[in-house]
XYZ file of C-alpha atoms in Angstrom:
344
model
C 80.583 139.325 90.511
C 81.673 138.176 93.703
C 84.554 134.767 93.586
C 81.584 132.774 95.220
C 79.156 133.677 92.661
C 81.666 133.084 89.910
C 82.756 129.495 91.715
C 79.220 128.435 91.361
C 78.961 129.191 88.026
C 81.780 127.339 87.111
C 80.578 124.389 89.702
C 77.241 124.572 87.902
C 79.001 124.219 83.976
C 80.989 121.591 85.016
C 77.989 119.555 86.192
C 76.107 120.131 83.043
C 78.989 118.398 80.926
C 77.779 115.129 82.930
C 74.657 113.536 83.353
C 73.110 113.249 87.161
C 74.310 109.322 86.137
C 77.744 110.376 85.641
C 77.639 112.009 88.306
C 76.275 110.200 91.153
C 79.152 107.588 89.417
C 81.801 109.948 90.706
C 80.096 110.399 94.165
C 79.586 106.623 94.663
C 83.029 106.193 94.134
C 84.169 108.302 96.803
C 81.956 106.393 99.536
C 82.507 102.607 101.054
C 78.803 103.529 102.261
C 75.923 105.879 102.001
C 72.907 106.267 104.012
C 69.791 107.487 101.704
C 71.788 106.533 98.868
C 68.376 107.039 96.605
C 67.784 110.040 98.020
C 71.811 111.443 96.448
C 70.556 110.442 92.811
C 67.662 112.431 93.408
C 69.254 115.141 94.407
C 71.250 115.197 91.375
C 68.544 114.887 89.333
C 67.148 118.200 90.813
C 70.050 120.345 91.838
C 73.127 121.276 89.781
C 74.471 122.445 92.536
C 74.291 120.298 95.847
C 75.772 121.781 98.726
C 78.176 119.105 100.060
C 79.457 119.287 104.041
C 82.892 117.521 104.919
C 83.394 117.460 108.135
C 87.521 117.307 109.305
C 88.846 117.623 112.649
C 92.873 119.481 112.624
C 95.476 117.313 113.681
C 99.018 118.623 113.479
C 100.165 115.027 112.053
C 98.069 114.483 109.352
C 98.368 110.856 107.530
C 98.529 110.551 104.210
C 95.339 109.135 103.805
C 93.998 112.652 105.420
C 96.142 114.705 103.183
C 95.330 112.574 99.778
C 92.477 110.530 100.162
C 90.886 114.022 101.374
C 92.345 115.535 98.146
C 90.950 113.385 95.912
C 87.395 113.223 97.488
C 87.115 116.749 97.821
C 87.822 117.291 93.912
C 85.400 114.515 93.137
C 82.662 116.484 94.664
C 84.137 119.512 92.851
C 83.700 117.437 89.350
C 80.338 116.643 90.078
C 79.430 119.860 90.216
C 78.619 120.454 93.801
C 79.470 123.259 96.297
C 82.038 121.585 98.618
C 82.472 123.204 102.603
C 84.900 121.857 104.818
C 83.735 122.109 108.144
C 87.380 122.698 110.617
C 86.490 121.211 113.955
C 88.695 123.442 115.973
C 87.026 122.531 118.813
C 87.847 118.692 119.063
C 91.114 119.310 117.041
C 93.851 115.979 117.745
C 96.972 117.334 119.302
C 97.031 116.766 123.363
C 99.487 119.888 123.740
C 96.482 122.538 122.107
C 94.943 122.094 125.548
C 91.391 124.140 123.834
C 93.844 126.758 123.008
C 91.781 127.867 119.927
C 94.324 129.813 118.450
C 96.649 126.697 118.294
C 93.789 124.726 116.761
C 93.141 127.389 114.091
C 96.798 127.702 112.825
C 96.928 123.625 113.198
C 93.854 123.314 110.397
C 95.637 125.845 108.680
C 98.755 124.561 108.191
C 96.232 121.156 107.581
C 94.955 123.342 104.486
C 97.779 124.528 103.204
C 99.435 120.679 102.904
C 96.008 120.088 101.208
C 96.460 122.881 98.658
C 100.018 121.259 97.839
C 98.327 118.102 96.898
C 96.001 120.007 94.378
C 92.919 120.613 96.479
C 90.658 122.608 94.183
C 90.641 125.406 96.948
C 88.706 127.559 94.454
C 86.052 125.971 94.712
C 86.228 124.995 98.382
C 85.383 126.697 101.348
C 86.179 126.639 105.017
C 84.791 127.272 107.847
C 85.170 126.839 111.704
C 82.945 124.902 114.089
C 83.885 127.375 116.881
C 82.455 130.478 114.561
C 79.372 128.305 114.004
C 78.543 127.646 117.506
C 79.262 131.258 118.660
C 77.845 132.560 115.619
C 74.319 130.632 116.213
C 75.008 129.076 119.647
C 71.179 128.507 120.435
C 70.845 126.245 117.112
C 73.771 124.176 118.344
C 73.759 124.131 121.678
C 69.993 123.797 122.785
C 70.134 120.567 119.499
C 73.068 119.452 121.540
C 71.370 119.063 124.890
C 68.522 117.802 123.513
C 70.758 114.967 121.900
C 72.276 114.574 125.287
C 69.186 113.634 127.170
C 67.511 111.693 124.345
C 70.523 108.951 124.622
C 72.237 107.350 127.823
C 76.019 107.249 128.124
C 77.294 103.999 126.245
C 75.447 105.070 123.192
C 77.547 108.056 123.039
C 80.548 106.734 124.532
C 80.215 103.797 121.701
C 80.474 106.811 118.733
C 83.980 107.401 119.914
C 85.365 104.174 121.468
C 85.141 103.235 117.731
C 87.274 105.888 117.066
C 91.538 105.304 116.922
C 92.191 105.796 120.611
C 94.660 104.958 122.651
C 94.343 102.269 125.465
C 94.437 104.633 128.329
C 92.054 107.421 126.989
C 90.121 104.319 126.882
C 90.225 103.316 130.641
C 90.081 107.064 131.139
C 87.166 108.165 129.314
C 86.742 111.872 129.217
C 83.495 113.571 129.496
C 83.582 116.238 126.642
C 84.702 112.429 124.422
C 80.797 111.905 125.373
C 79.215 115.260 124.375
C 81.546 115.456 121.587
C 78.958 112.670 119.124
C 75.567 115.660 120.466
C 77.437 118.330 119.181
C 78.450 116.727 115.904
C 74.505 115.530 115.833
C 73.866 119.401 115.842
C 75.787 119.905 113.305
C 74.363 117.164 110.660
C 71.664 118.497 111.436
C 71.787 122.299 111.556
C 69.548 124.387 109.428
C 71.694 127.114 109.543
C 74.557 125.191 107.204
C 72.057 124.737 104.811
C 73.286 121.102 103.440
C 72.116 118.560 101.348
C 74.927 116.000 101.982
C 77.604 115.177 104.528
C 80.855 113.448 103.501
C 82.158 111.841 106.889
C 84.776 108.952 107.732
C 83.094 105.862 108.216
C 84.679 106.141 111.819
C 81.150 108.318 112.078
C 79.154 105.707 111.389
C 77.933 105.682 114.660
C 76.997 109.172 114.751
C 75.432 109.395 111.719
C 73.137 106.628 112.635
C 72.853 108.423 116.176
C 71.759 111.705 114.182
C 68.923 109.829 111.910
C 67.470 107.962 115.208
C 67.252 111.251 117.035
C 65.402 112.987 113.831
C 63.496 109.797 114.048
C 62.431 110.129 117.713
C 62.128 114.097 117.921
C 59.617 114.015 114.915
C 62.174 116.547 113.120
C 62.491 116.838 109.537
C 64.931 114.648 108.144
C 66.553 115.062 104.584
C 69.735 114.110 106.609
C 71.834 111.973 103.469
C 75.245 111.093 104.644
C 78.379 109.596 102.257
C 80.953 107.458 104.135
C 84.445 106.962 103.361
C 86.784 104.897 105.294
C 90.342 105.208 105.790
C 92.689 101.964 105.158
C 94.723 101.026 108.442
C 98.716 100.124 108.039
C 99.955 97.881 110.290
C 103.567 96.539 111.234
C 104.878 93.062 111.580
C 103.856 93.106 115.240
C 100.721 93.943 114.057
C 100.395 97.489 115.775
C 99.147 100.405 113.976
C 101.567 103.001 112.620
C 100.668 106.107 110.484
C 102.748 107.355 107.533
C 102.677 111.223 107.881
C 102.285 114.298 105.903
C 105.662 115.252 107.286
C 107.380 112.218 107.304
C 111.406 112.366 106.262
C 112.582 109.885 103.689
C 114.950 107.941 106.833
C 110.693 107.635 108.699
C 109.319 106.615 105.382
C 112.137 103.949 104.515
C 112.110 102.748 107.968
C 108.225 102.609 108.154
C 108.161 100.666 104.789
C 110.201 98.043 106.202
C 108.367 97.274 108.692
C 105.160 96.990 107.332
C 103.031 93.996 107.663
C 102.396 92.539 103.480
C 101.955 89.175 103.435
C 103.630 86.689 101.133
C 101.428 86.383 98.017
C 98.083 86.586 100.503
C 95.889 89.782 99.610
C 92.991 89.322 101.909
C 93.901 91.241 105.256
C 96.731 93.026 103.733
C 97.457 96.496 104.618
C 99.686 97.447 102.061
C 97.741 96.197 99.450
C 94.578 98.480 101.009
C 97.056 101.173 101.012
C 97.603 100.581 97.348
C 93.835 100.045 96.450
C 92.572 102.975 98.340
C 95.473 105.708 97.592
C 98.123 105.096 95.298
C 96.149 103.276 92.452
C 93.163 106.472 92.472
C 96.134 108.882 92.587
C 98.542 107.831 89.601
C 95.991 105.695 88.140
C 98.684 102.751 87.896
C 101.171 101.203 90.081
C 104.297 99.821 88.741
C 106.352 96.980 90.352
C 109.816 95.870 89.530
C 109.912 92.211 89.401
C 111.669 89.911 91.166
C 115.237 89.454 91.175
C 116.456 87.550 87.888
C 112.908 88.166 85.872
C 114.372 91.425 84.614
C 112.352 95.039 84.234
C 108.776 95.714 85.640
C 105.071 95.287 85.269
C 102.255 97.815 85.560
C 99.073 97.828 87.553
C 95.996 99.709 85.983
C 93.338 97.614 88.427
C 93.672 96.090 92.004
C 92.064 92.931 90.433
C 95.405 92.219 88.152
C 97.726 92.867 91.187
C 96.386 90.889 93.257
C 96.297 88.189 90.791
C 99.637 88.527 90.285
C 100.723 88.731 94.083
C 98.532 85.860 95.662
C 100.723 83.280 92.003
C 103.592 84.719 93.230
C 104.384 87.098 90.618
C 105.708 89.599 92.251
C 106.348 89.403 96.023
C 106.254 91.514 99.222
C 109.695 92.800 99.230
C 109.432 94.405 95.904
C 105.339 95.361 96.499
C 106.889 97.106 99.952
C 109.703 99.030 97.359
C 107.240 100.093 94.893
C 104.345 101.359 97.575
C 107.370 103.563 99.026
C 108.760 105.375 96.384
C 104.988 105.730 95.154
C 104.508 107.831 98.642
C 107.657 109.542 98.440
C 106.381 110.583 94.354
C 103.297 111.806 95.911
C 105.411 113.839 98.812
C 107.555 115.489 96.507
C 104.590 118.121 96.152
C 105.297 119.484 99.262
C 109.646 118.959 98.956
C 112.909 117.873 97.191
C 113.149 114.290 98.059
C 115.693 111.298 98.072
C 114.692 108.502 96.001
C 114.189 105.717 98.080
């Protein structure tokens, strides 16, 4: 028996322990939005091991959210009995120094995979594919479809799919043609018959691409069974309102510096990037969040739900300084799976 068959049997065994309602609940906990949610329910009732693809652009500066959240989401999909495959979009790896060098892009992608492995992604039940290989092996199935997508959309529609991404101001002023054609290639992959996809997991930033794919399928009278689950990455900002990322490679001193500057308005839970990070990253990872109480109160308080944390924060039971300190310690603890760190 080959490894793939063995993995399928394990996934099937795991999924049989859960009914379709429970499996749907696991998948629903991943996403903030879903296109054709009913189809996921039908899919799970009729298929013990649906094939779920994850789109990922390799990055030399993988953020904590990309590392931790992607690991949790993929493991949840495996738990729900899915056959998971990550499509590494090496043609669009996010590193200006790559200069379209696919060897470098693939090396960065392999590095990302190693980071996921260190975080505990169940790689024994996850397959990885490279977009460049797919395009080379089945050129007619991708390039002709991508070209037709470009014919049926104008420049504004295609550029909108990329301008909603996290791009630098100078990149928006001088918008590369490649950024316009990128959604066409992505739509071709989403609709590809060669991949035999039951469901896609995309970032919420790719929502416009998902809508573009559905609209194209409708216009082209193409059979459309496109089911997409979107997930969100929390955004972290400093006190000046500037976006900043916490990276998987951040050293203790760098992480401490970022924690001191992170925006966390006192007693305000709405539009609080620090609390959003705790909601999407820390609580799901640990199940609890421990905060040392304000000086003079003594002891600490452990929260098991976001609602409880928000109530205590808005009512002054815990303050922003202690929340940020606890947040930094929790991140540092997660990063200990990669290297040995000092205590923040």
